[in-house]
Short mmCIF file of C-alpha atoms in Angstrom, two decimals:
data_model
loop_
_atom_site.label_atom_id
_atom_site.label_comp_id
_atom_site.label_asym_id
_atom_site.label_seq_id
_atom_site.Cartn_x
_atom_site.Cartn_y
_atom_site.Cartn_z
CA UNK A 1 -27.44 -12.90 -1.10
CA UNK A 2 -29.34 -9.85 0.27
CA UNK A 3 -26.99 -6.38 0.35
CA UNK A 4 -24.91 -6.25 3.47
CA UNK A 5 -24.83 -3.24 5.42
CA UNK A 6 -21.51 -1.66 6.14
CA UNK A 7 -21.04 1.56 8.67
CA UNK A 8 -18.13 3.29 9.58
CA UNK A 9 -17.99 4.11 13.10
CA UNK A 10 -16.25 6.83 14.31
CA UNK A 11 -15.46 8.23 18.03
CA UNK A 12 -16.53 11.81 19.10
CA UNK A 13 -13.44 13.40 17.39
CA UNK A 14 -14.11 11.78 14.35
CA UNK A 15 -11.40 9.17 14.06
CA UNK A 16 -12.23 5.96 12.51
CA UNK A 17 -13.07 2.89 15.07
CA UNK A 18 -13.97 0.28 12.77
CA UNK A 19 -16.96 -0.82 11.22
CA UNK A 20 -20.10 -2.56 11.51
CA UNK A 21 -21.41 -4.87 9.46
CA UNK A 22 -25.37 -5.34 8.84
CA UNK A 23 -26.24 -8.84 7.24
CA UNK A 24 -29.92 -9.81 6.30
CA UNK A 25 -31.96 -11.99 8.44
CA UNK A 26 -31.37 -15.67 7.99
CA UNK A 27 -27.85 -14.60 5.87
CA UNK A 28 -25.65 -15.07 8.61
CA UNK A 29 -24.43 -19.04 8.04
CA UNK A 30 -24.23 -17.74 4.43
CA UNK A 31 -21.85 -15.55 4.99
CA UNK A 32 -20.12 -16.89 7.69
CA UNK A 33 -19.60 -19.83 5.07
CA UNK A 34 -17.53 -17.30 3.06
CA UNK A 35 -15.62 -16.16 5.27
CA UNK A 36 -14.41 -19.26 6.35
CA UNK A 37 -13.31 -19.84 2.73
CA UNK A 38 -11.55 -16.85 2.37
CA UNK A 39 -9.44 -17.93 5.58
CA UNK A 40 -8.78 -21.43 3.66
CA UNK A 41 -7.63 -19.12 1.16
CA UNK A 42 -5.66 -16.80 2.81
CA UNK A 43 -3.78 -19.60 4.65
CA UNK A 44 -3.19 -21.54 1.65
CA UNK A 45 -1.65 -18.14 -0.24
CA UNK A 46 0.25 -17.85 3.04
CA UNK A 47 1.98 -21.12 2.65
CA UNK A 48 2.81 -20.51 -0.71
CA UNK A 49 5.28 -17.88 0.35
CA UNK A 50 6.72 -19.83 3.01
CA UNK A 51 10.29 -20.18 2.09
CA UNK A 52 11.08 -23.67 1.20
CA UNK A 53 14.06 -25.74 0.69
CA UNK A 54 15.16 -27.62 -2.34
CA UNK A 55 15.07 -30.84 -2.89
CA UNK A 56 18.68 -31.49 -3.82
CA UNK A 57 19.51 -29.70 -0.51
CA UNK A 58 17.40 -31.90 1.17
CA UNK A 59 18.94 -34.87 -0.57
CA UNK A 60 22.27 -34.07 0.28
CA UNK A 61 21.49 -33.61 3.54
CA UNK A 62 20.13 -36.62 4.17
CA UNK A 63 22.32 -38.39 2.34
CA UNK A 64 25.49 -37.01 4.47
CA UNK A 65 23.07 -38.01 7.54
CA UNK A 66 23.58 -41.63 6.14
CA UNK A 67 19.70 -41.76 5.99
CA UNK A 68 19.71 -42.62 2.36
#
């Protein structure tokens, strides 16, 4: 991949806005590919620190639900 661009832009007391980000002709679906990974990703490490509840809790509590 071609070097991305990246500018900081600033308002007319110099605090930061944000930036803008340059990408290379014909890049675009490229990096837009990427991105979309990294969401999978960041979702996925999300989940992972989802609490969760054990499986002999959820035994028990089925099995005092007479559903076992």
């Amino acid at each position: 991949m071609s070097a991305l661009t990246v500018q900081v832009v600033r308002d007319e007391e110099g605090r930061e806005l944000g930036v803008m980000l340059f990408v290379p002709k014909g890049q675009w679906p490229r990096l837009q590919a990427l991105l979309e990974d990294l969401e999978d990703l960041e979702d996925a490490l999300a989940a992972l620190e989802e609490p969760t509840t054990p499986y002999e809790e959820v035994w028990a509590r089925l099995k005092a639900e007479g559903r076992l």
